[in-house]
Amino acid sequence: MTDLARFSINQMTVKQLSLPELMDACGRSGVGQVGLWREPVQEYGLTETAKLIREAGLAVTTLCRGGFFTATDPEAHAAALADNRRAIEEAATLGTDTLVLVSGGLPPGTKDLRAARERIADALTELAPYAEAHGVRLAIEPLHPMYAADRCVVSTLAQALDLAERFPAHQVGVTVDTYHLWWDDRAPAQIARAGAAGRIHAFQLADWVTPLPEGVLTGRGQIGDGAIDMREWRDYVEAAGYTGPIEVELFNEELWARDGREVLAETVERFHSAFL
Amino acid sequence: MTDLARFSINQMTVKQLSLPELMDACGRSGVGQVGLWREPVQEYGLTETAKLIREAGLAVTTLCRGGFFTATDPEAHAAALADNRRAIEEAATLGTDTLVLVSGGLPPGTKDLRAARERIADALTELAPYAEAHGVRLAIEPLHPMYAADRCVVSTLAQALDLAERFPAHQVGVTVDTYHLWWDDRAPAQIARAGAAGRIHAFQLADWVTPLPEGVLTGRGQIGDGAIDMREWRDYVEAAGYTGPIEVELFNEELWARDGREVLAETVERFHSAFL
């Protein structure tokens, strides 16, 4: 289907590397694309990061992440919108056309998933035109259902598309991430639905390994180490017409404890041996 | 909808209590129904447990659990079938008409969820008539998608019903458990589907609390402590025509560390305050 030209390393996979170290490691590994996160970019400096990226000749595939739209408190809701406008501006400054959105969980003390999902739609109505004006597409990421309470009430690709389809495809699409979708027998048909409408705005890989760690945030497995048939998902996305970048985004304490350059090289190797 | 007459305490909720202690605590709390687990029953003795139950005048709502049908190795598959026949016999001896099935995860080294699900159907074909001959109904329990790799490849109520509907409803139905289904926007319609066909063979409650513990097995929250609107799910199941027992099944290290009688009394109180 592809070669290293479509590979992108998400910054979180090798978060032990500083931005200059990441640029350098990408150069040495022949990696031409990166997915960035707002926090380390802000820490290094937005303008400085954009300059570094330009000088290294890298492409930025996504910025992670906007979202967290589910607050019921009006002030918190307004603050979330303001923060997402800044995220859109940051994406534009970094030269990426895609901002990944993690929608947010249930506000403390509430139990209404449906209402929380509807507040996401309200926020997107405000933000989608602003994103378009900055040349940025929003990519709603369904997270695994185990995050529904505390992180993301959008748990399936079908739900993400139900939200996205209220907006033009060049404004709002979805992020397809194997880690979050692999268990779902409906996901293949939803990938086809997303692809037919040009709404696959990002494609990310991580493998499913058990046992899950406490808090279930940092247990994403290296490609090939877990339960997911990566080629099966490659084929779904390819059949849906997606020809964009393929980002590897791992949150994994064991990988973070190792030398970041070594992890990057291993990730490239796994991309070849387990995905291509 | 109901009162304590429909309440059932699953043995795992108060696993610190021996079977005689459980019988005694139920008597003192006015609880007339229990869900049992095979391991503690075998440890105490099957015949002895059945006698104890009869003498206490309790009803056994379910036996947990059969299943683990996904092995590819023929010997392991045959052993699973033999073990499930024993589970059916045990259910009959204990006087319950319902055996809960946890289907099993991906066999080590395999990545084919679809094939694993098909092997469950093969096993049910063998076991369903055997269960009927013993007056026992099989109740396929979809587990939360976070268990798909290592415990149960049946992740949604829709999948469980797709399997169950290959058999008569008096042979094979489903277990509806709030903990496993609460995130799923399709579950309400699937509960209606299950109820219309008389396939809700068990209804269990547990609440969703975060953060999840390592291994994600022992983090089920006390009713009312978490993200699940219990009355919403009560209404779905009631609207589907279900009039059977309502079992509270919690796996929770904090509850297990407390006095079991106190936990039982608290669980009855929560059933009243958060579910009824």
Coordinates of C-alpha atoms in Angstrom, one line a residue:
Chain A
M1 CA 0.0 0.0 0.0
T2 CA 2.7 2.5 1.0
D3 CA 6.2 3.0 2.2
L4 CA 8.0 5.2 4.6
A5 CA 6.8 8.3 2.7
R6 CA 3.4 8.0 4.4
F7 CA 4.8 7.2 7.9
S8 CA 4.5 9.9 10.6
I9 CA 5.8 9.7 14.1
N10 CA 3.5 11.2 16.7
Q11 CA 5.6 13.1 19.2
M12 CA 4.0 11.3 22.2
T13 CA 5.5 8.0 21.0
V14 CA 9.0 9.4 21.8
K15 CA 8.1 12.1 24.3
Q16 CA 11.5 11.7 26.0
L17 CA 13.0 13.5 22.9
S18 CA 13.1 17.3 22.9
L19 CA 11.8 18.9 19.8
P20 CA 15.4 19.5 18.4
E21 CA 16.3 15.9 19.3
L22 CA 13.1 14.7 17.5
M23 CA 14.0 16.7 14.4
D24 CA 17.4 15.2 14.4
A25 CA 16.2 11.6 15.0
C26 CA 13.7 12.0 12.1
G27 CA 16.4 13.2 9.8
R28 CA 18.6 10.2 10.7
S29 CA 15.8 7.7 10.3
G30 CA 14.4 9.1 7.1
V31 CA 11.2 10.1 8.7
G32 CA 9.7 13.1 7.0
Q33 CA 6.5 13.6 9.0
V34 CA 5.5 14.2 12.6
G35 CA 2.4 14.6 14.7
L36 CA 2.8 17.2 17.4
W37 CA 1.2 17.9 20.8
R38 CA 0.3 21.3 22.0
E39 CA 1.9 21.1 25.4
P40 CA 5.5 20.3 24.3
V41 CA 5.2 22.8 21.5
Q42 CA 4.1 25.6 23.8
E43 CA 6.9 24.7 26.2
Y44 CA 9.5 25.0 23.4
G45 CA 7.7 28.0 21.9
L46 CA 5.2 28.0 19.0
T47 CA 7.2 30.2 16.7
E48 CA 10.5 28.4 17.6
T49 CA 8.9 25.1 16.9
A50 CA 7.5 26.2 13.5
K51 CA 10.9 27.5 12.6
L52 CA 12.6 24.2 13.6
I53 CA 10.1 22.2 11.6
R54 CA 10.6 24.4 8.5
E55 CA 14.4 24.2 8.8
A56 CA 14.3 20.4 9.2
G57 CA 12.0 20.2 6.2
L58 CA 9.4 18.1 8.0
A59 CA 5.7 18.0 7.5
V60 CA 3.3 18.2 10.4
T61 CA 0.6 15.7 9.9
T62 CA -1.6 16.6 12.9
L63 CA -1.7 18.7 16.0
C64 CA -3.1 17.0 19.1
R65 CA -5.3 18.1 20.5
G66 CA -8.3 20.3 20.8
G67 CA -11.6 19.3 22.3
F68 CA -12.9 18.9 25.9
F69 CA -16.2 20.4 24.9
T70 CA -18.6 18.8 27.4
A71 CA -18.6 21.3 30.4
T72 CA -22.1 22.4 31.5
D73 CA -20.8 25.5 33.2
P74 CA -21.0 28.4 30.8
E75 CA -17.7 29.9 31.8
A76 CA -15.9 26.6 31.4
H77 CA -17.6 26.1 28.0
A78 CA -16.5 29.6 26.9
A79 CA -13.0 28.9 28.1
A80 CA -12.9 25.6 26.1
L81 CA -14.0 27.4 22.9
A82 CA -11.3 30.1 23.4
D83 CA -8.7 27.4 24.0
N84 CA -9.8 25.6 20.8
R85 CA -9.5 28.8 18.8
R86 CA -5.9 29.0 20.0
A87 CA -5.4 25.4 19.1
I88 CA -6.6 26.1 15.6
E89 CA -4.3 29.1 15.3
E90 CA -1.4 27.0 16.6
A91 CA -2.1 24.3 14.0
A92 CA -2.1 26.9 11.2
T93 CA 1.2 28.3 12.5
L94 CA 2.8 24.9 12.5
G95 CA 1.6 24.3 9.0
T96 CA -0.6 21.3 9.6
D97 CA -4.2 21.1 8.2
T98 CA -5.5 18.8 10.9
L99 CA -6.4 19.4 14.5
V100 CA -7.4 16.2 16.4
L101 CA -10.2 16.6 18.8
V102 CA -10.8 14.6 22.0
S103 CA -14.3 15.5 22.9
G104 CA -14.3 15.3 26.7
G105 CA -15.9 13.1 29.3
L106 CA -19.0 13.5 31.5
P107 CA -18.8 16.6 33.6
P108 CA -18.4 15.7 37.3
G109 CA -21.7 14.7 38.9
T110 CA -23.5 14.3 35.6
K111 CA -24.6 11.0 34.0
D112 CA -26.1 12.1 30.7
L113 CA -24.0 10.9 27.8
R114 CA -26.5 12.0 25.2
A115 CA -26.6 15.6 26.4
A116 CA -22.8 15.7 26.6
R117 CA -22.5 14.5 23.0
E118 CA -24.9 17.3 22.0
R119 CA -22.7 19.9 23.6
I120 CA -19.9 18.8 21.3
A121 CA -22.1 19.6 18.3
D122 CA -22.7 23.0 19.8
A123 CA -19.0 23.7 20.1
L124 CA -18.3 22.4 16.6
T125 CA -20.8 24.9 15.2
E126 CA -18.8 27.7 16.7
L127 CA -15.4 26.3 15.8
A128 CA -15.8 24.7 12.3
P129 CA -15.9 28.0 10.4
Y130 CA -13.1 29.4 12.4
A131 CA -11.0 26.4 11.6
E132 CA -11.8 26.7 7.9
A133 CA -10.8 30.3 7.9
H134 CA -7.4 29.1 9.2
G135 CA -7.1 26.3 6.7
V136 CA -7.5 23.7 9.4
R137 CA -9.8 20.6 9.4
L138 CA -11.2 19.3 12.7
A139 CA -10.8 15.5 13.2
I140 CA -13.1 14.1 15.9
E141 CA -11.4 11.1 17.5
P142 CA -13.6 8.4 18.9
L143 CA -11.8 7.0 22.0
H144 CA -12.2 3.5 23.3
P145 CA -15.4 3.1 25.4
M146 CA -13.3 2.7 28.5
Y147 CA -12.7 6.4 28.3
A148 CA -16.4 7.4 28.0
A149 CA -16.7 8.7 31.6
D150 CA -13.6 10.7 32.1
R151 CA -12.1 11.6 28.7
C152 CA -14.3 11.2 25.6
V153 CA -18.1 10.5 25.3
V154 CA -17.6 9.8 21.6
S155 CA -16.9 6.1 21.8
T156 CA -17.5 4.8 18.2
L157 CA -16.7 5.9 14.7
A158 CA -20.4 5.9 14.0
Q159 CA -20.9 8.5 16.7
A160 CA -18.0 10.6 15.5
L161 CA -19.4 10.5 12.0
D162 CA -22.9 11.4 13.2
L163 CA -21.4 14.5 14.7
A164 CA -19.0 15.3 11.8
E165 CA -21.7 14.9 9.1
R166 CA -23.6 18.0 10.5
F167 CA -20.7 20.0 8.9
P168 CA -19.0 20.1 5.5
A169 CA -16.2 17.4 5.2
H170 CA -13.5 20.1 4.6
Q171 CA -14.4 21.5 8.1
V172 CA -15.0 18.4 10.2
G173 CA -14.0 14.8 9.8
V174 CA -12.7 12.0 12.0
T175 CA -9.6 10.4 13.3
V176 CA -9.3 6.6 12.8
D177 CA -7.1 5.1 15.5
T178 CA -6.7 1.3 15.6
Y179 CA -6.3 1.3 19.4
H180 CA -9.7 2.8 19.9
L181 CA -11.7 0.9 17.2
W182 CA -10.2 -2.5 16.8
W183 CA -12.8 -4.3 18.9
D184 CA -15.8 -2.8 17.0
D185 CA -17.4 -5.1 14.3
R186 CA -19.1 -2.0 12.9
A187 CA -16.0 0.0 12.4
P188 CA -15.0 -1.4 9.0
A189 CA -18.4 -0.2 7.5
Q190 CA -17.9 3.1 9.3
I191 CA -14.5 3.6 7.8
A192 CA -16.0 3.1 4.4
R193 CA -18.7 5.6 5.3
A194 CA -16.0 8.1 6.4
G195 CA -13.8 7.5 3.4
A196 CA -16.7 7.9 0.9
A197 CA -17.4 11.4 2.3
G198 CA -13.7 12.4 2.4
R199 CA -13.9 12.6 6.2
I200 CA -10.9 10.5 7.2
H201 CA -8.7 13.4 8.3
A202 CA -6.2 11.4 10.3
F203 CA -5.2 7.7 10.6
Q204 CA -3.3 6.6 13.7
L205 CA -1.8 3.2 14.8
A206 CA -1.3 1.7 18.2
D207 CA -1.6 -1.9 19.3
W208 CA -3.7 -3.4 22.1
V209 CA -1.7 -5.1 24.8
T210 CA -2.9 -6.5 28.1
P211 CA -2.9 -6.2 31.1
L212 CA -4.0 -2.6 30.9
P213 CA -2.2 -0.4 33.4
E214 CA -3.9 1.5 36.2
G215 CA -5.8 4.5 34.7
V216 CA -5.6 2.8 31.2
L217 CA -3.8 5.7 29.6
T218 CA -0.3 4.5 29.1
G219 CA -0.7 0.9 27.9
R220 CA -0.7 1.4 24.1
G221 CA 1.4 -1.3 22.6
Q222 CA 4.2 -1.1 20.0
I223 CA 2.9 -2.1 16.5
G224 CA 2.9 -5.8 16.2
D225 CA 3.1 -6.5 20.0
G226 CA -0.7 -6.9 20.6
A227 CA -4.0 -8.2 19.5
I228 CA -4.6 -6.0 16.4
D229 CA -4.2 -7.2 12.9
M230 CA -2.7 -4.0 11.5
R231 CA -2.9 -5.1 7.9
E232 CA -6.6 -5.7 8.2
W233 CA -7.1 -2.1 9.3
R234 CA -4.7 -0.8 6.7
D235 CA -6.9 -2.6 4.1
Y236 CA -10.1 -1.0 5.4
V237 CA -8.7 2.4 5.3
E238 CA -7.1 1.9 1.9
A239 CA -10.3 0.5 0.5
A240 CA -12.0 3.6 1.8
G241 CA -9.8 5.7 -0.5
Y242 CA -7.5 7.2 2.2
T243 CA -4.1 8.2 0.9
G244 CA -2.9 10.4 3.7
P245 CA -0.3 10.1 6.4
I246 CA -0.2 7.1 8.8
E247 CA 0.8 8.2 12.3
V248 CA 2.1 5.9 15.0
E249 CA 0.9 7.3 18.4
L250 CA 1.9 5.2 21.4
F251 CA 1.5 6.1 25.1
N252 CA 3.7 3.5 26.8
E253 CA 5.8 3.9 30.0
E254 CA 8.2 1.2 28.9
L255 CA 8.8 2.9 25.5
W256 CA 9.2 6.2 27.3
A257 CA 11.9 4.7 29.6
R258 CA 14.1 3.7 26.6
D259 CA 16.3 5.8 24.4
G260 CA 14.0 7.8 22.1
R261 CA 16.1 7.4 19.0
E262 CA 16.0 3.6 19.5
V263 CA 12.2 3.7 19.9
L264 CA 11.8 5.7 16.7
A265 CA 14.0 3.3 14.8
E266 CA 12.0 0.3 16.2
T267 CA 8.7 2.0 15.3
V268 CA 9.8 2.5 11.7
E269 CA 10.9 -1.2 11.6
R270 CA 7.6 -2.3 13.0
F271 CA 5.7 -0.2 10.6
H272 CA 7.4 -2.1 7.8
S273 CA 7.1 -5.6 9.3
A274 CA 3.6 -5.5 10.8
F275 CA 1.7 -2.8 8.8
L276 CA 3.1 -2.7 5.3
Chain B
M1 CA -40.9 -0.8 39.1
T2 CA -40.0 -3.3 41.8
D3 CA -38.9 -3.7 45.4
L4 CA -36.5 -5.9 47.3
A5 CA -38.4 -9.0 46.1
R6 CA -36.5 -8.7 42.8
F7 CA -33.1 -7.9 44.3
S8 CA -30.4 -10.6 44.1
I9 CA -27.0 -10.4 45.6
N10 CA -24.3 -11.8 43.4
Q11 CA -21.8 -13.8 45.6
M12 CA -18.8 -12.0 44.1
T13 CA -20.0 -8.7 45.6
V14 CA -19.4 -10.0 49.1
K15 CA -16.9 -12.7 48.3
Q16 CA -15.3 -12.3 51.7
L17 CA -18.4 -14.1 53.2
S18 CA -18.4 -17.9 53.3
L19 CA -21.5 -19.5 51.9
P20 CA -23.0 -20.1 55.4
E21 CA -22.2 -16.5 56.3
L22 CA -23.8 -15.3 53.0
M23 CA -27.0 -17.3 53.8
D24 CA -27.1 -15.8 57.2
A25 CA -26.5 -12.3 56.0
C26 CA -29.2 -12.6 53.4
G27 CA -31.7 -13.8 56.0
R28 CA -30.9 -10.8 58.3
S29 CA -31.1 -8.3 55.4
G30 CA -34.4 -9.7 53.9
V31 CA -32.6 -10.8 50.7
G32 CA -34.2 -13.8 49.2
Q33 CA -32.1 -14.3 46.0
V34 CA -28.4 -14.9 45.3
G35 CA -26.2 -15.3 42.2
L36 CA -23.5 -17.9 42.7
W37 CA -20.1 -18.6 41.3
R38 CA -18.8 -22.0 40.4
E39 CA -15.4 -21.8 42.2
P40 CA -16.7 -21.0 45.8
V41 CA -19.5 -23.4 45.3
Q42 CA -17.1 -26.2 44.3
E43 CA -14.9 -25.3 47.2
Y44 CA -17.8 -25.6 49.7
G45 CA -19.2 -28.6 47.9
L46 CA -21.9 -28.6 45.3
T47 CA -24.3 -30.9 47.2
E48 CA -23.6 -29.1 50.4
T49 CA -24.3 -25.7 48.8
A50 CA -27.6 -26.9 47.3
K51 CA -28.6 -28.2 50.7
L52 CA -27.7 -24.9 52.4
I53 CA -29.6 -22.9 49.8
R54 CA -32.7 -25.1 50.2
E55 CA -32.6 -24.8 54.0
A56 CA -32.2 -21.0 53.9
G57 CA -35.1 -20.8 51.5
L58 CA -33.1 -18.8 49.0
A59 CA -33.6 -18.7 45.2
V60 CA -30.5 -18.9 43.0
T61 CA -30.9 -16.4 40.2
T62 CA -27.8 -17.3 38.1
L63 CA -24.7 -19.4 38.2
C64 CA -21.6 -17.7 37.0
R65 CA -20.1 -18.8 34.8
G66 CA -19.6 -21.0 31.8
G67 CA -18.0 -20.0 28.5
F68 CA -14.4 -19.6 27.4
F69 CA -15.2 -21.1 24.0
T70 CA -12.6 -19.5 21.8
A71 CA -9.6 -22.0 21.9
T72 CA -8.4 -23.1 18.5
D73 CA -6.7 -26.2 19.9
P74 CA -9.1 -29.1 19.5
E75 CA -8.2 -30.6 22.9
A76 CA -8.7 -27.3 24.7
H77 CA -12.0 -26.8 22.8
A78 CA -13.2 -30.3 23.9
A79 CA -12.1 -29.6 27.5
A80 CA -14.1 -26.3 27.4
L81 CA -17.2 -28.2 26.2
A82 CA -16.9 -30.8 28.9
D83 CA -16.4 -28.1 31.6
N84 CA -19.5 -26.3 30.3
R85 CA -21.6 -29.5 30.5
R86 CA -20.5 -29.7 34.2
A87 CA -21.5 -26.1 34.7
I88 CA -24.9 -26.8 33.3
E89 CA -25.3 -29.8 35.6
E90 CA -24.2 -27.7 38.6
A91 CA -26.7 -25.0 37.7
A92 CA -29.5 -27.6 37.6
T93 CA -28.3 -29.0 41.0
L94 CA -28.3 -25.6 42.5
G95 CA -31.9 -25.0 41.3
T96 CA -31.1 -22.0 39.0
D97 CA -32.4 -21.9 35.4
T98 CA -29.7 -19.5 34.2
L99 CA -26.0 -20.1 33.4
V100 CA -24.1 -16.9 32.6
L101 CA -21.5 -17.3 29.7
V102 CA -18.4 -15.3 29.3
S103 CA -17.3 -16.2 25.9
G104 CA -13.5 -16.0 26.1
G105 CA -10.9 -13.8 24.5
L106 CA -8.5 -14.2 21.6
P107 CA -6.4 -17.3 21.9
P108 CA -2.7 -16.4 22.4
G109 CA -1.0 -15.4 19.2
T110 CA -4.3 -15.0 17.2
K111 CA -5.8 -11.7 16.0
D112 CA -9.1 -12.8 14.3
L113 CA -12.0 -11.6 16.4
R114 CA -14.5 -12.8 13.8
A115 CA -13.3 -16.3 13.8
A116 CA -13.2 -16.4 17.6
R117 CA -16.9 -15.3 17.6
E118 CA -17.8 -18.0 15.2
R119 CA -16.2 -20.6 17.5
I120 CA -18.6 -19.5 20.2
A121 CA -21.5 -20.3 17.9
D122 CA -20.1 -23.8 17.3
A123 CA -19.8 -24.4 21.1
L124 CA -23.4 -23.2 21.6
T125 CA -24.6 -25.6 19.0
E126 CA -23.2 -28.4 21.2
L127 CA -24.3 -27.1 24.5
A128 CA -27.7 -25.5 24.0
P129 CA -29.7 -28.7 23.8
Y130 CA -27.8 -30.2 26.7
A131 CA -28.7 -27.1 28.7
E132 CA -32.4 -27.4 27.7
A133 CA -32.4 -31.1 28.8
H134 CA -31.3 -29.9 32.3
G135 CA -33.8 -27.0 32.5
V136 CA -31.0 -24.4 32.1
R137 CA -30.9 -21.4 29.8
L138 CA -27.6 -20.0 28.6
A139 CA -27.1 -16.3 29.0
I140 CA -24.4 -14.8 26.8
E141 CA -22.8 -11.8 28.5
P142 CA -21.3 -9.1 26.4
L143 CA -18.4 -7.7 28.3
H144 CA -17.0 -4.2 27.9
P145 CA -14.8 -3.8 24.8
M146 CA -11.8 -3.4 27.1
Y147 CA -12.0 -7.1 27.7
A148 CA -12.1 -8.1 24.0
A149 CA -8.6 -9.4 23.8
D150 CA -8.2 -11.4 27.0
R151 CA -11.6 -12.3 28.2
C152 CA -14.6 -11.9 25.9
V153 CA -14.7 -11.3 22.2
V154 CA -18.4 -10.5 22.5
S155 CA -18.4 -6.8 23.2
T156 CA -21.8 -5.5 22.5
L157 CA -25.4 -6.6 23.1
A158 CA -25.9 -6.6 19.4
Q159 CA -23.2 -9.2 19.0
A160 CA -24.5 -11.3 21.8
L161 CA -28.0 -11.3 20.3
D162 CA -26.6 -12.2 16.8
L163 CA -25.2 -15.3 18.5
A164 CA -28.2 -16.0 20.7
E165 CA -30.7 -15.7 17.8
R166 CA -29.3 -18.8 16.1
F167 CA -31.0 -20.8 18.9
P168 CA -34.4 -20.9 20.5
A169 CA -34.9 -18.2 23.2
H170 CA -35.6 -20.8 25.9
Q171 CA -32.1 -22.2 25.2
V172 CA -29.9 -19.2 24.6
G173 CA -30.4 -15.5 25.6
V174 CA -28.3 -12.7 27.0
T175 CA -27.1 -11.1 30.2
V176 CA -27.7 -7.3 30.4
D177 CA -25.1 -5.8 32.7
T178 CA -25.0 -2.0 33.1
Y179 CA -21.2 -2.0 33.7
H180 CA -20.5 -3.5 30.2
L181 CA -23.2 -1.7 28.2
W182 CA -23.6 1.8 29.7
W183 CA -21.4 3.6 27.1
D184 CA -23.2 2.1 24.1
D185 CA -25.8 4.3 22.4
R186 CA -27.1 1.2 20.6
A187 CA -27.7 -0.8 23.7
P188 CA -31.2 0.6 24.5
A189 CA -32.5 -0.6 21.1
Q190 CA -30.8 -3.9 21.6
I191 CA -32.4 -4.3 25.0
A192 CA -35.8 -3.8 23.3
R193 CA -34.8 -6.4 20.7
A194 CA -33.7 -8.9 23.4
G195 CA -36.9 -8.3 25.5
A196 CA -39.2 -8.7 22.5
A197 CA -37.8 -12.1 21.9
G198 CA -37.8 -13.2 25.6
R199 CA -34.0 -13.3 25.6
I200 CA -33.1 -11.2 28.6
H201 CA -32.1 -14.1 30.8
A202 CA -30.2 -12.1 33.4
F203 CA -29.9 -8.4 34.4
Q204 CA -27.0 -7.3 36.5
L205 CA -26.0 -4.0 37.9
A206 CA -22.6 -2.4 38.6
D207 CA -21.5 1.2 38.4
W208 CA -18.7 2.7 36.4
V209 CA -16.0 4.4 38.5
T210 CA -12.6 5.8 37.5
P211 CA -9.7 5.6 37.5
L212 CA -9.8 1.9 36.5
P213 CA -7.4 -0.3 38.4
E214 CA -4.5 -2.2 36.8
G215 CA -5.9 -5.2 34.8
V216 CA -9.4 -3.5 34.9
L217 CA -11.1 -6.4 36.6
T218 CA -11.8 -5.2 40.1
G219 CA -13.0 -1.6 39.6
R220 CA -16.7 -2.1 39.5
G221 CA -18.4 0.6 41.5
Q222 CA -21.1 0.4 44.1
I223 CA -24.5 1.4 42.7
G224 CA -24.8 5.2 42.7
D225 CA -21.0 5.8 43.0
G226 CA -20.3 6.2 39.3
A227 CA -21.2 7.5 35.9
I228 CA -24.2 5.2 35.2
D229 CA -27.8 6.5 35.4
M230 CA -29.2 3.3 36.9
R231 CA -32.8 4.4 36.6
E232 CA -32.3 5.0 32.9
W233 CA -31.2 1.3 32.4
R234 CA -34.0 0.1 34.7
D235 CA -36.5 1.8 32.4
Y236 CA -35.0 0.3 29.3
V237 CA -35.2 -3.2 30.7
E238 CA -38.6 -2.6 32.1
A239 CA -39.9 -1.3 28.8
A240 CA -38.5 -4.4 27.2
G241 CA -40.9 -6.4 29.4
Y242 CA -38.3 -7.9 31.7
T243 CA -39.8 -8.9 35.1
G244 CA -37.0 -11.2 36.4
P245 CA -34.4 -10.8 39.1
I246 CA -32.0 -7.8 39.3
E247 CA -28.6 -8.9 40.5
V248 CA -25.9 -6.6 41.9
E249 CA -22.5 -8.0 40.9
L250 CA -19.5 -5.9 42.0
F251 CA -15.8 -6.8 41.7
N252 CA -14.2 -4.2 44.0
E253 CA -11.1 -4.5 46.2
E254 CA -12.4 -1.8 48.5
L255 CA -15.7 -3.5 49.1
W256 CA -13.9 -6.9 49.6
A257 CA -11.7 -5.3 52.3
R258 CA -14.8 -4.3 54.3
D259 CA -17.2 -6.4 56.5
G260 CA -19.3 -8.4 54.1
R261 CA -22.5 -8.0 56.1
E262 CA -22.1 -4.2 56.0
V263 CA -21.4 -4.3 52.2
L264 CA -24.6 -6.4 51.7
A265 CA -26.7 -3.9 53.8
E266 CA -25.2 -1.0 51.9
T267 CA -25.9 -2.6 48.5
V268 CA -29.5 -3.1 49.5
E269 CA -29.7 0.5 50.5
R270 CA -28.1 1.7 47.2
F271 CA -30.5 -0.5 45.2
H272 CA -33.3 1.4 46.9
S273 CA -31.8 4.9 46.6
A274 CA -30.2 4.8 43.2
F275 CA -32.1 2.1 41.2
L276 CA -35.7 2.0 42.4

